Short mmCIF file of C-alpha atoms in Angstrom, two decimals:
data_model
loop_
_atom_site.label_atom_id
_atom_site.label_comp_id
_atom_site.label_asym_id
_atom_site.label_seq_id
_atom_site.Cartn_x
_atom_site.Cartn_y
_atom_site.Cartn_z
CA MET A 1 -64.91 139.43 -74.80
CA ASP A 2 -64.94 140.65 -71.21
CA GLY A 3 -61.96 139.15 -69.34
CA ARG A 4 -64.34 137.86 -66.69
CA TRP A 5 -66.32 135.82 -69.19
CA THR A 6 -63.13 134.56 -70.79
CA ALA A 7 -61.99 133.33 -67.40
CA ARG A 8 -65.32 131.69 -66.74
CA LEU A 9 -65.06 129.89 -70.08
CA ALA A 10 -61.60 128.64 -69.16
CA LEU A 11 -62.91 127.24 -65.84
CA THR A 12 -65.86 125.62 -67.68
CA ALA A 13 -63.53 123.98 -70.15
CA ALA A 14 -61.29 122.70 -67.31
CA THR A 15 -64.25 121.34 -65.40
CA ALA A 16 -65.52 119.59 -68.51
CA ALA A 17 -62.13 117.98 -69.03
CA VAL A 18 -62.27 116.53 -65.54
CA LEU A 19 -65.85 115.42 -65.79
CA VAL A 20 -65.19 113.69 -69.08
CA LEU A 21 -62.62 111.52 -67.46
CA LEU A 22 -64.65 110.78 -64.36
CA GLY A 23 -67.88 110.26 -66.31
CA PHE A 24 -66.58 107.92 -68.95
CA ALA A 25 -63.59 106.36 -67.36
CA GLY A 26 -64.34 106.23 -63.62
CA LEU A 27 -61.87 106.36 -60.75
CA GLN A 28 -60.26 103.06 -61.30
CA SER A 29 -59.81 103.75 -65.16
CA LEU A 30 -58.62 107.19 -64.28
CA ALA A 31 -55.87 105.78 -62.22
CA LEU A 32 -54.93 103.47 -65.07
CA VAL A 33 -54.88 106.45 -67.48
CA GLY A 34 -52.48 108.33 -65.23
CA LEU A 35 -50.18 105.42 -64.55
CA LEU A 36 -49.89 104.47 -68.19
CA GLY A 37 -49.28 108.07 -69.23
CA ALA A 38 -46.64 108.64 -66.60
CA ALA A 39 -44.88 105.30 -67.43
CA GLY A 40 -44.97 106.03 -71.16
CA LEU A 41 -43.50 109.58 -70.63
CA ALA A 42 -40.67 108.14 -68.36
CA VAL A 43 -39.74 105.28 -70.71
CA THR A 44 -39.79 107.79 -73.69
CA ALA A 45 -37.43 110.12 -71.81
CA VAL A 46 -35.07 107.18 -70.97
CA GLY A 47 -35.07 106.26 -74.69
CA LEU A 48 -34.26 109.77 -75.75
CA TRP A 49 -31.40 110.00 -73.21
CA TRP A 50 -29.85 106.73 -74.41
CA LEU A 51 -30.33 107.94 -77.99
CA LEU A 52 -28.25 111.12 -77.33
CA SER A 53 -25.74 109.78 -74.76
CA ARG A 54 -24.93 106.32 -76.03
CA LYS A 55 -23.47 104.71 -79.07
CA GLY A 56 -23.90 101.38 -80.90
CA PRO A 57 -26.65 98.99 -79.64
CA ALA A 58 -27.57 101.15 -76.64
CA ARG A 59 -28.44 104.02 -79.04
CA VAL A 60 -30.51 101.73 -81.24
CA LEU A 61 -32.40 100.52 -78.17
CA GLY A 62 -32.90 104.13 -77.12
CA LEU A 63 -34.53 104.88 -80.52
CA VAL A 64 -36.79 101.80 -80.14
CA LEU A 65 -37.92 102.85 -76.61
CA ALA A 66 -38.59 106.48 -77.68
CA VAL A 67 -40.77 105.38 -80.54
CA ALA A 68 -42.40 102.26 -79.02
CA ALA A 69 -43.32 103.72 -75.54
CA PRO A 70 -45.84 106.25 -76.76
CA LEU A 71 -47.29 103.80 -79.37
CA ALA A 72 -47.70 101.20 -76.67
CA VAL A 73 -49.57 103.64 -74.40
CA ILE A 74 -51.91 104.46 -77.30
CA VAL A 75 -52.54 100.76 -78.01
CA LEU A 76 -53.35 100.09 -74.31
CA TYR A 77 -55.67 103.09 -74.26
CA VAL A 78 -57.45 101.63 -77.30
CA ILE A 79 -57.73 98.17 -75.68
CA ALA A 80 -59.21 99.64 -72.49
CA GLY A 81 -61.68 101.74 -74.60
CA LEU A 82 -60.30 105.01 -73.17
CA LEU A 83 -58.42 106.54 -76.10
CA TRP A 84 -61.35 108.80 -77.11
CA VAL A 85 -61.88 109.73 -73.52
CA VAL A 86 -58.24 110.74 -73.01
CA LEU A 87 -58.16 112.64 -76.32
CA VAL A 88 -61.30 114.65 -75.56
CA SER A 89 -60.10 115.38 -72.07
CA VAL A 90 -56.63 116.55 -73.19
CA ILE A 91 -58.19 118.80 -75.86
CA LEU A 92 -60.58 120.32 -73.36
CA TRP A 93 -57.70 120.91 -70.92
CA ALA A 94 -55.51 122.48 -73.66
CA VAL A 95 -58.38 124.81 -74.53
CA ALA A 96 -58.96 125.74 -70.94
CA VAL A 97 -55.24 126.71 -70.45
CA SER A 98 -55.16 128.62 -73.64
CA ILE A 99 -58.21 130.62 -72.78
CA GLY A 100 -57.19 131.08 -69.20
CA ARG A 101 -53.84 132.54 -70.35
CA ALA A 102 -55.64 134.84 -72.80
CA ALA A 103 -57.85 136.08 -70.03
CA LEU A 104 -54.89 136.88 -67.87
CA ALA A 105 -53.10 138.59 -70.76
CA ALA A 106 -56.15 140.91 -71.22
CA GLN A 107 -55.63 142.28 -67.72
CA THR A 108 -52.02 143.30 -68.48
CA GLY A 109 -51.30 146.77 -69.60
CA PRO A 110 -49.68 147.62 -72.94
CA ALA A 111 -46.07 146.65 -73.35
CA GLY A 112 -43.08 148.83 -74.30
CA ARG A 113 -42.39 152.53 -74.01
CA PRO A 114 -42.73 155.27 -76.58
CA GLU A 115 -39.99 155.50 -79.15
CA PRO A 116 -38.61 158.89 -80.03
CA VAL A 117 -38.44 159.90 -83.66
CA ALA A 118 -34.84 159.49 -84.83
CA ALA A 119 -32.94 162.35 -86.37
CA HIS A 120 -32.05 162.08 -90.01
CA ALA A 121 -28.63 160.44 -90.63
CA ALA A 122 -26.41 162.61 -92.91
CA HIS A 123 -23.82 159.93 -93.62
CA PRO A 124 -25.16 156.35 -92.98
CA TYR A 125 -22.67 153.61 -93.63
CA LEU A 126 -23.97 150.11 -94.22
CA ILE A 127 -21.91 146.86 -94.35
CA MET A 128 -23.47 144.03 -96.39
CA ASN A 129 -22.53 140.37 -96.57
CA PRO A 130 -23.68 139.08 -100.04
CA ARG A 131 -23.54 135.48 -98.83
CA SER A 132 -25.68 135.85 -95.69
CA GLY A 133 -28.99 134.24 -95.57
CA GLY A 134 -28.38 132.35 -98.84
CA GLY A 135 -27.85 135.57 -100.84
CA LYS A 136 -30.63 137.97 -99.45
CA VAL A 137 -28.57 141.02 -100.18
CA GLY A 138 -28.76 140.37 -103.94
CA ALA A 139 -32.15 138.78 -103.92
CA PHE A 140 -33.88 141.87 -102.38
CA GLY A 141 -31.61 144.44 -104.13
CA LEU A 142 -30.47 145.89 -100.81
CA VAL A 143 -27.35 147.67 -102.18
CA ASP A 144 -29.22 149.71 -104.84
CA LYS A 145 -32.06 150.47 -102.49
CA ALA A 146 -29.81 151.63 -99.66
CA GLU A 147 -27.73 153.90 -102.06
CA GLU A 148 -30.92 155.41 -103.39
CA LEU A 149 -31.74 156.45 -99.85
CA GLY A 150 -28.36 158.07 -99.51
CA ALA A 151 -26.39 155.41 -97.65
CA GLU A 152 -22.82 154.46 -98.44
CA VAL A 153 -22.61 150.74 -98.76
CA CYS A 154 -19.63 148.44 -98.30
CA VAL A 155 -20.21 145.01 -99.90
CA LEU A 156 -17.93 142.35 -98.30
CA ASP A 157 -15.87 140.24 -100.64
CA PRO A 158 -16.23 136.57 -99.50
CA ALA A 159 -12.99 135.68 -101.32
CA HIS A 160 -10.96 138.23 -99.29
CA PRO A 161 -12.14 138.29 -95.62
CA GLN A 162 -12.20 141.79 -94.10
CA ASP A 163 -12.18 143.03 -90.58
CA VAL A 164 -15.67 144.51 -90.19
CA THR A 165 -14.83 146.02 -86.81
CA GLU A 166 -11.98 148.17 -88.45
CA LEU A 167 -14.21 148.92 -91.43
CA ALA A 168 -16.90 150.36 -89.00
CA ARG A 169 -14.30 152.32 -86.99
CA GLN A 170 -12.76 153.78 -90.17
CA ALA A 171 -16.24 154.75 -91.42
CA VAL A 172 -16.96 156.72 -88.26
CA ASP A 173 -13.60 158.40 -88.44
CA ASP A 174 -14.49 159.46 -91.99
CA GLY A 175 -17.74 160.99 -90.81
CA ALA A 176 -20.37 158.31 -90.72
CA ASP A 177 -23.11 159.07 -88.21
CA LEU A 178 -24.99 155.77 -88.51
CA LEU A 179 -23.68 152.18 -88.80
CA GLY A 180 -25.66 149.23 -90.16
CA VAL A 181 -25.19 145.59 -91.08
CA ALA A 182 -26.98 143.26 -93.51
CA GLY A 183 -25.52 140.03 -92.29
CA GLY A 184 -25.52 137.34 -89.59
CA ASP A 185 -25.84 137.98 -85.91
CA GLY A 186 -22.10 137.54 -85.36
CA THR A 187 -21.31 140.40 -87.76
CA GLN A 188 -24.17 142.48 -86.22
CA ALA A 189 -22.57 142.14 -82.86
CA LEU A 190 -19.18 143.20 -83.90
CA VAL A 191 -20.37 146.38 -85.64
CA ALA A 192 -22.94 147.09 -82.83
CA GLY A 193 -19.86 147.16 -80.48
CA VAL A 194 -18.29 149.87 -82.55
CA ALA A 195 -21.53 151.90 -82.66
CA ALA A 196 -21.86 151.72 -78.92
CA GLU A 197 -18.21 152.69 -78.44
CA ARG A 198 -18.41 155.63 -80.76
CA GLY A 199 -21.86 156.76 -79.71
CA VAL A 200 -23.57 156.48 -83.13
CA PRO A 201 -26.92 154.72 -83.92
CA PHE A 202 -26.91 151.19 -85.19
CA MET A 203 -29.27 149.75 -87.86
CA VAL A 204 -30.11 146.07 -88.31
CA ILE A 205 -31.04 144.75 -91.74
CA SER A 206 -32.47 141.20 -91.45
CA ALA A 207 -30.48 139.55 -94.15
CA GLY A 208 -28.96 136.74 -92.12
CA THR A 209 -30.14 133.11 -91.83
CA ARG A 210 -31.85 133.18 -88.50
CA ASN A 211 -31.92 136.89 -87.64
CA HIS A 212 -32.57 136.36 -83.92
CA PHE A 213 -31.62 139.90 -83.03
CA ALA A 214 -33.84 141.33 -85.75
CA MET A 215 -36.71 139.14 -84.55
CA ASP A 216 -36.39 140.43 -80.93
CA LEU A 217 -36.38 143.93 -82.24
CA GLY A 218 -39.67 143.35 -84.08
CA LEU A 219 -38.24 143.69 -87.61
CA ASP A 220 -39.62 142.00 -90.71
CA ARG A 221 -37.43 138.88 -91.27
CA GLU A 222 -39.24 137.91 -94.55
CA ASP A 223 -38.37 141.19 -96.40
CA PRO A 224 -35.08 142.71 -95.21
CA SER A 225 -35.61 145.69 -97.62
CA THR A 226 -38.26 147.05 -95.25
CA CYS A 227 -35.52 147.63 -92.60
CA LEU A 228 -34.10 150.29 -94.90
CA GLU A 229 -37.16 152.42 -94.09
CA ALA A 230 -35.39 153.34 -90.84
CA LEU A 231 -33.11 155.63 -92.96
CA THR A 232 -36.03 157.96 -93.78
CA ASP A 233 -38.79 157.20 -91.21
CA GLY A 234 -37.14 155.92 -88.19
CA VAL A 235 -37.40 155.73 -84.47
CA GLU A 236 -34.83 155.00 -81.93
CA ARG A 237 -34.54 152.44 -79.09
CA ARG A 238 -31.81 151.94 -76.46
CA VAL A 239 -30.98 148.18 -75.94
CA ASP A 240 -28.52 146.24 -73.75
CA LEU A 241 -25.28 144.67 -74.86
CA GLY A 242 -23.78 141.47 -73.47
CA PHE A 243 -20.10 140.81 -73.02
CA ALA A 244 -18.25 137.50 -72.69
CA GLY A 245 -14.89 138.71 -71.56
CA ASP A 246 -14.10 141.39 -74.17
CA ARG A 247 -16.34 139.85 -76.83
CA ILE A 248 -19.69 141.54 -77.40
CA PHE A 249 -22.85 139.61 -78.07
CA VAL A 250 -26.31 140.84 -79.07
CA ASN A 251 -28.00 137.39 -78.54
CA ASN A 252 -25.97 134.89 -76.48
CA ALA A 253 -22.76 133.12 -75.58
CA SER A 254 -22.86 129.38 -75.21
CA PHE A 255 -20.43 127.09 -73.52
CA GLY A 256 -20.14 123.27 -73.15
CA ALA A 257 -21.62 120.80 -75.51
CA TYR A 258 -22.99 123.06 -78.22
CA ALA A 259 -19.92 125.25 -78.27
CA ALA A 260 -17.69 122.15 -78.66
CA ILE A 261 -19.85 120.79 -81.56
CA VAL A 262 -19.85 123.90 -83.59
CA GLN A 263 -16.11 124.21 -83.24
CA SER A 264 -15.66 120.77 -85.03
CA PRO A 265 -14.47 121.12 -88.70
CA ALA A 266 -16.99 118.46 -89.67
CA TYR A 267 -20.00 120.39 -88.24
CA ARG A 268 -20.68 122.72 -91.27
CA ALA A 269 -20.55 119.72 -93.71
CA ASP A 270 -22.86 117.43 -91.73
CA LYS A 271 -24.47 119.04 -88.68
CA ALA A 272 -26.67 116.03 -87.70
CA ARG A 273 -24.00 113.39 -87.94
CA THR A 274 -21.41 115.39 -86.17
CA THR A 275 -23.79 116.16 -83.36
CA LEU A 276 -24.77 112.53 -82.87
CA GLU A 277 -21.16 111.47 -82.87
CA MET A 278 -19.94 114.02 -80.40
CA LEU A 279 -22.83 114.24 -77.99
CA PRO A 280 -22.33 110.90 -76.12
CA ASP A 281 -18.85 111.90 -74.96
CA LEU A 282 -19.81 115.46 -74.09
CA LEU A 283 -23.00 114.43 -72.20
CA THR A 284 -21.20 111.78 -70.11
CA HIS A 285 -18.23 114.04 -69.44
CA HIS A 286 -15.81 111.81 -71.23
CA SER A 287 -14.54 114.82 -73.27
CA GLY A 288 -14.48 118.57 -72.86
CA PRO A 289 -13.47 120.60 -69.73
CA HIS A 290 -15.36 120.40 -66.46
CA LEU A 291 -17.43 123.63 -66.19
CA ALA A 292 -18.44 125.58 -63.14
CA VAL A 293 -20.87 128.58 -63.33
CA ARG A 294 -21.48 131.29 -60.83
CA ALA A 295 -24.54 133.62 -61.28
CA GLY A 296 -25.58 135.78 -58.39
CA GLY A 297 -25.67 133.41 -55.30
CA THR A 298 -26.13 130.23 -57.47
CA VAL A 299 -23.33 127.81 -58.43
CA VAL A 300 -23.86 125.16 -60.99
CA ASP A 301 -21.10 122.57 -60.98
CA GLY A 302 -20.37 120.34 -63.98
CA PRO A 303 -23.18 121.42 -66.44
CA GLN A 304 -22.95 119.94 -69.88
CA ALA A 305 -24.23 123.08 -71.54
CA VAL A 306 -24.53 126.76 -70.54
CA LEU A 307 -26.27 129.52 -72.39
CA VAL A 308 -25.73 133.16 -71.23
CA SER A 309 -28.05 135.52 -73.09
CA ASN A 310 -28.41 139.27 -73.49
CA ASN A 311 -31.68 139.53 -71.50
CA PRO A 312 -33.51 136.38 -70.55
CA TYR A 313 -35.36 134.12 -72.99
CA ARG A 314 -38.98 133.25 -72.43
CA MET A 315 -39.27 129.89 -70.71
CA ASP A 316 -42.99 129.78 -69.80
CA ASP A 317 -44.39 129.10 -73.19
CA PRO A 318 -43.05 126.45 -75.67
CA ALA A 319 -44.12 128.61 -78.65
CA GLY A 320 -42.03 131.45 -77.21
CA LEU A 321 -38.70 129.61 -76.67
CA GLY A 322 -35.91 131.53 -78.27
CA LEU A 323 -37.75 134.87 -77.86
CA ARG A 324 -36.94 137.75 -75.67
CA GLU A 325 -39.72 140.19 -74.93
CA ARG A 326 -37.29 142.73 -73.67
CA LEU A 327 -33.81 143.89 -74.60
CA ASP A 328 -33.43 146.61 -72.04
CA SER A 329 -34.02 144.80 -68.64
CA GLY A 330 -30.39 145.26 -67.70
CA VAL A 331 -29.85 141.62 -66.79
CA LEU A 332 -28.43 138.49 -68.33
CA GLY A 333 -30.28 135.30 -68.66
CA MET A 334 -28.58 132.03 -67.76
CA LEU A 335 -29.63 128.54 -68.69
CA GLY A 336 -27.55 125.61 -67.35
CA VAL A 337 -28.27 122.01 -68.32
CA LYS A 338 -26.87 119.20 -66.10
CA VAL A 339 -28.23 115.73 -66.88
CA ASP A 340 -26.28 112.76 -65.63
CA ASN A 341 -28.74 109.86 -66.02
CA ALA A 342 -32.03 108.90 -67.49
CA ALA A 343 -34.03 109.78 -64.43
CA GLN A 344 -32.78 113.33 -64.61
CA ALA A 345 -33.56 113.38 -68.28
CA ALA A 346 -37.16 112.35 -67.45
CA TRP A 347 -37.41 115.17 -64.84
CA MET A 348 -36.22 117.74 -67.48
CA LEU A 349 -39.58 117.31 -69.17
CA ARG A 350 -41.03 119.29 -66.29
CA GLY A 351 -39.28 122.38 -67.62
CA ARG A 352 -38.27 125.00 -64.98
CA SER A 353 -38.95 122.64 -62.14
CA GLY A 354 -36.72 119.86 -63.40
CA PRO A 355 -33.54 119.44 -61.28
CA GLY A 356 -31.34 119.25 -64.42
CA LEU A 357 -32.19 122.76 -65.57
CA THR A 358 -31.13 126.00 -63.95
CA SER A 359 -32.80 129.11 -65.28
CA LEU A 360 -32.14 132.45 -63.67
CA SER A 361 -31.33 136.22 -64.27
CA ALA A 362 -28.19 138.09 -63.12
CA ARG A 363 -26.06 141.09 -63.86
CA ASP A 364 -22.93 138.97 -63.99
CA VAL A 365 -22.18 135.33 -64.84
CA VAL A 366 -18.84 133.70 -64.45
CA VAL A 367 -18.10 130.52 -66.45
CA ASP A 368 -14.94 128.76 -65.21
CA ALA A 369 -13.39 125.46 -66.20
CA ASP A 370 -10.45 123.06 -65.37
CA ALA A 371 -8.69 124.36 -68.51
CA PRO A 372 -6.86 127.58 -69.27
CA VAL A 373 -9.17 128.26 -72.35
CA ILE A 374 -12.62 127.02 -73.39
CA GLN A 375 -14.59 126.82 -76.52
CA ALA A 376 -17.54 129.10 -76.90
CA GLY A 377 -20.21 130.07 -79.44
CA VAL A 378 -20.70 133.80 -79.45
CA ASP A 379 -23.78 134.84 -81.56
CA GLY A 380 -23.22 131.69 -83.54
CA GLU A 381 -19.46 132.36 -84.06
CA ALA A 382 -17.00 129.73 -82.84
CA VAL A 383 -14.38 131.37 -80.60
CA THR A 384 -11.96 130.38 -77.88
CA LEU A 385 -11.92 132.39 -74.59
CA PRO A 386 -9.44 132.35 -71.55
CA THR A 387 -10.97 131.15 -68.33
CA PRO A 388 -12.59 132.22 -66.20
CA VAL A 389 -15.00 133.95 -68.63
CA HIS A 390 -16.76 136.98 -66.99
CA CYS A 391 -20.01 137.64 -68.63
CA ARG A 392 -21.74 140.99 -67.96
CA ILE A 393 -24.37 143.26 -69.45
CA GLU A 394 -24.08 146.96 -70.33
CA PRO A 395 -27.52 148.44 -69.84
CA ARG A 396 -28.97 150.56 -72.73
CA ALA A 397 -25.43 150.80 -74.35
CA LEU A 398 -26.61 150.61 -77.90
CA ARG A 399 -28.86 153.12 -79.86
CA VAL A 400 -30.82 151.18 -82.43
CA ARG A 401 -32.47 152.85 -85.36
CA LEU A 402 -35.65 151.13 -86.42
CA PRO A 403 -38.34 151.69 -88.98
CA ARG A 404 -41.51 153.34 -87.42
CA HIS A 405 -43.66 150.69 -89.05
CA ARG A 406 -42.55 147.09 -88.49
CA PRO A 407 -44.30 143.79 -87.39
CA GLY A 408 -43.20 144.03 -83.79
CA VAL A 409 -42.34 141.35 -81.26
CA PRO A 410 -45.29 138.87 -80.66
CA ARG A 411 -46.50 139.49 -77.21
CA GLY A 412 -46.39 136.33 -75.17
CA LEU A 413 -49.15 135.00 -72.92
CA PRO A 414 -48.48 135.03 -69.25
CA PRO A 415 -47.93 131.71 -67.36
CA MET A 416 -51.11 129.91 -66.45
CA ASN A 417 -52.26 130.67 -62.92
CA TRP A 418 -55.53 129.05 -62.03
CA ARG A 419 -55.93 131.02 -58.77
CA ARG A 420 -55.82 134.29 -60.70
CA VAL A 421 -58.22 132.96 -63.39
CA ARG A 422 -60.68 131.94 -60.51
CA ARG A 423 -60.44 135.40 -58.99
CA LEU A 424 -61.07 137.01 -62.31
CA ALA A 425 -63.99 134.77 -63.07
CA LEU A 426 -65.62 135.55 -59.73
CA ARG A 427 -65.17 139.35 -60.09
CA THR A 428 -68.36 141.32 -60.20
CA GLY A 429 -69.29 144.79 -61.36
CA ARG A 430 -68.02 146.70 -64.42
CA ALA A 431 -64.90 145.42 -65.96
CA THR A 432 -61.80 147.52 -65.49
CA HIS A 433 -59.35 148.09 -68.26
CA PRO A 434 -55.60 148.39 -67.73
CA GLY A 435 -54.34 151.94 -67.96
#
């Protein structure tokens, strides 16, 4: 559909959402709808804050509020005869926003840059962790398939931990001209560092549990064997690498609450219980060091959690959280969360505009603390780093070998901008297409 007509359809749906409220609820009832909705949202946020930051009876009360507040709003809407009006209006508004963002996306040119065909690797060396992802290496026959394609495969022995960094360096010394990993993101990062250091291509095989790096490279996470096609029909991309001190990360480095929780010996045995037991003290600053973060000209004092990422994560679309559309922007992403009370927790629901959330991009981020060392999670691996921790990015430091045919990174819709949608809808003449 022509982008102009898509924009006009979005404006029509938005107008219908407003008219439904005005026509069937009236101005007085409309004010009631708004007040009830805002009050319910605020009480729910308070309940969630108490649930996470308190123990004992206060936590139970928080759970009750978080569940009862939205139910109470629904009941009051029913009593007032407004529930169906609100539902129809909300659905129309959601449709309007979705269509409007699609209209704006249609005006954006194609993403990405051409990927050069990769030269054939004469001596590829792949490190595989048989336990990663619940045993994907064995389930998909990755060892046999890789060896059939001419790769030398090193299968790690879980009973005898090995230094994958030294394995990778020794492989390059012995003539390997490509390094690859079938394992978690933490292992990927260690070997990627060697590949960048020695100037050889790096290959990602999505055999881990979450495979965040593979996802942002557009690889198939359901069938890791398809990643092996890069050995025979590959293209090459250059991507950035992040550093937390001397530690390389391909995804992110976290500090504060999350980093402290994953360091706990009890975390792996019972993640939910450990998190609920530790969060109250961490969120109320009763445990853990006092953090201070400097990124560009911004200072965040006393955040409970900090996430520094290799390229920024998408923040404009809830469906896109945890995704990076680019891995070669040359900047770090920084998310800092500082919530000291229930009111700030309620404001956090506004996303970027909430005072408890700082989201920005910078070439360098410094995480300091009132302690000589701090706990950190680097690509999911629990580590301890000396303070201050200087996080930086090395642009296009890593050559990544990828299969020519792969699912790709889902292209996100742009943020909603009603002014742009209106201009597009009012445009006349022949539609122009992005070049």
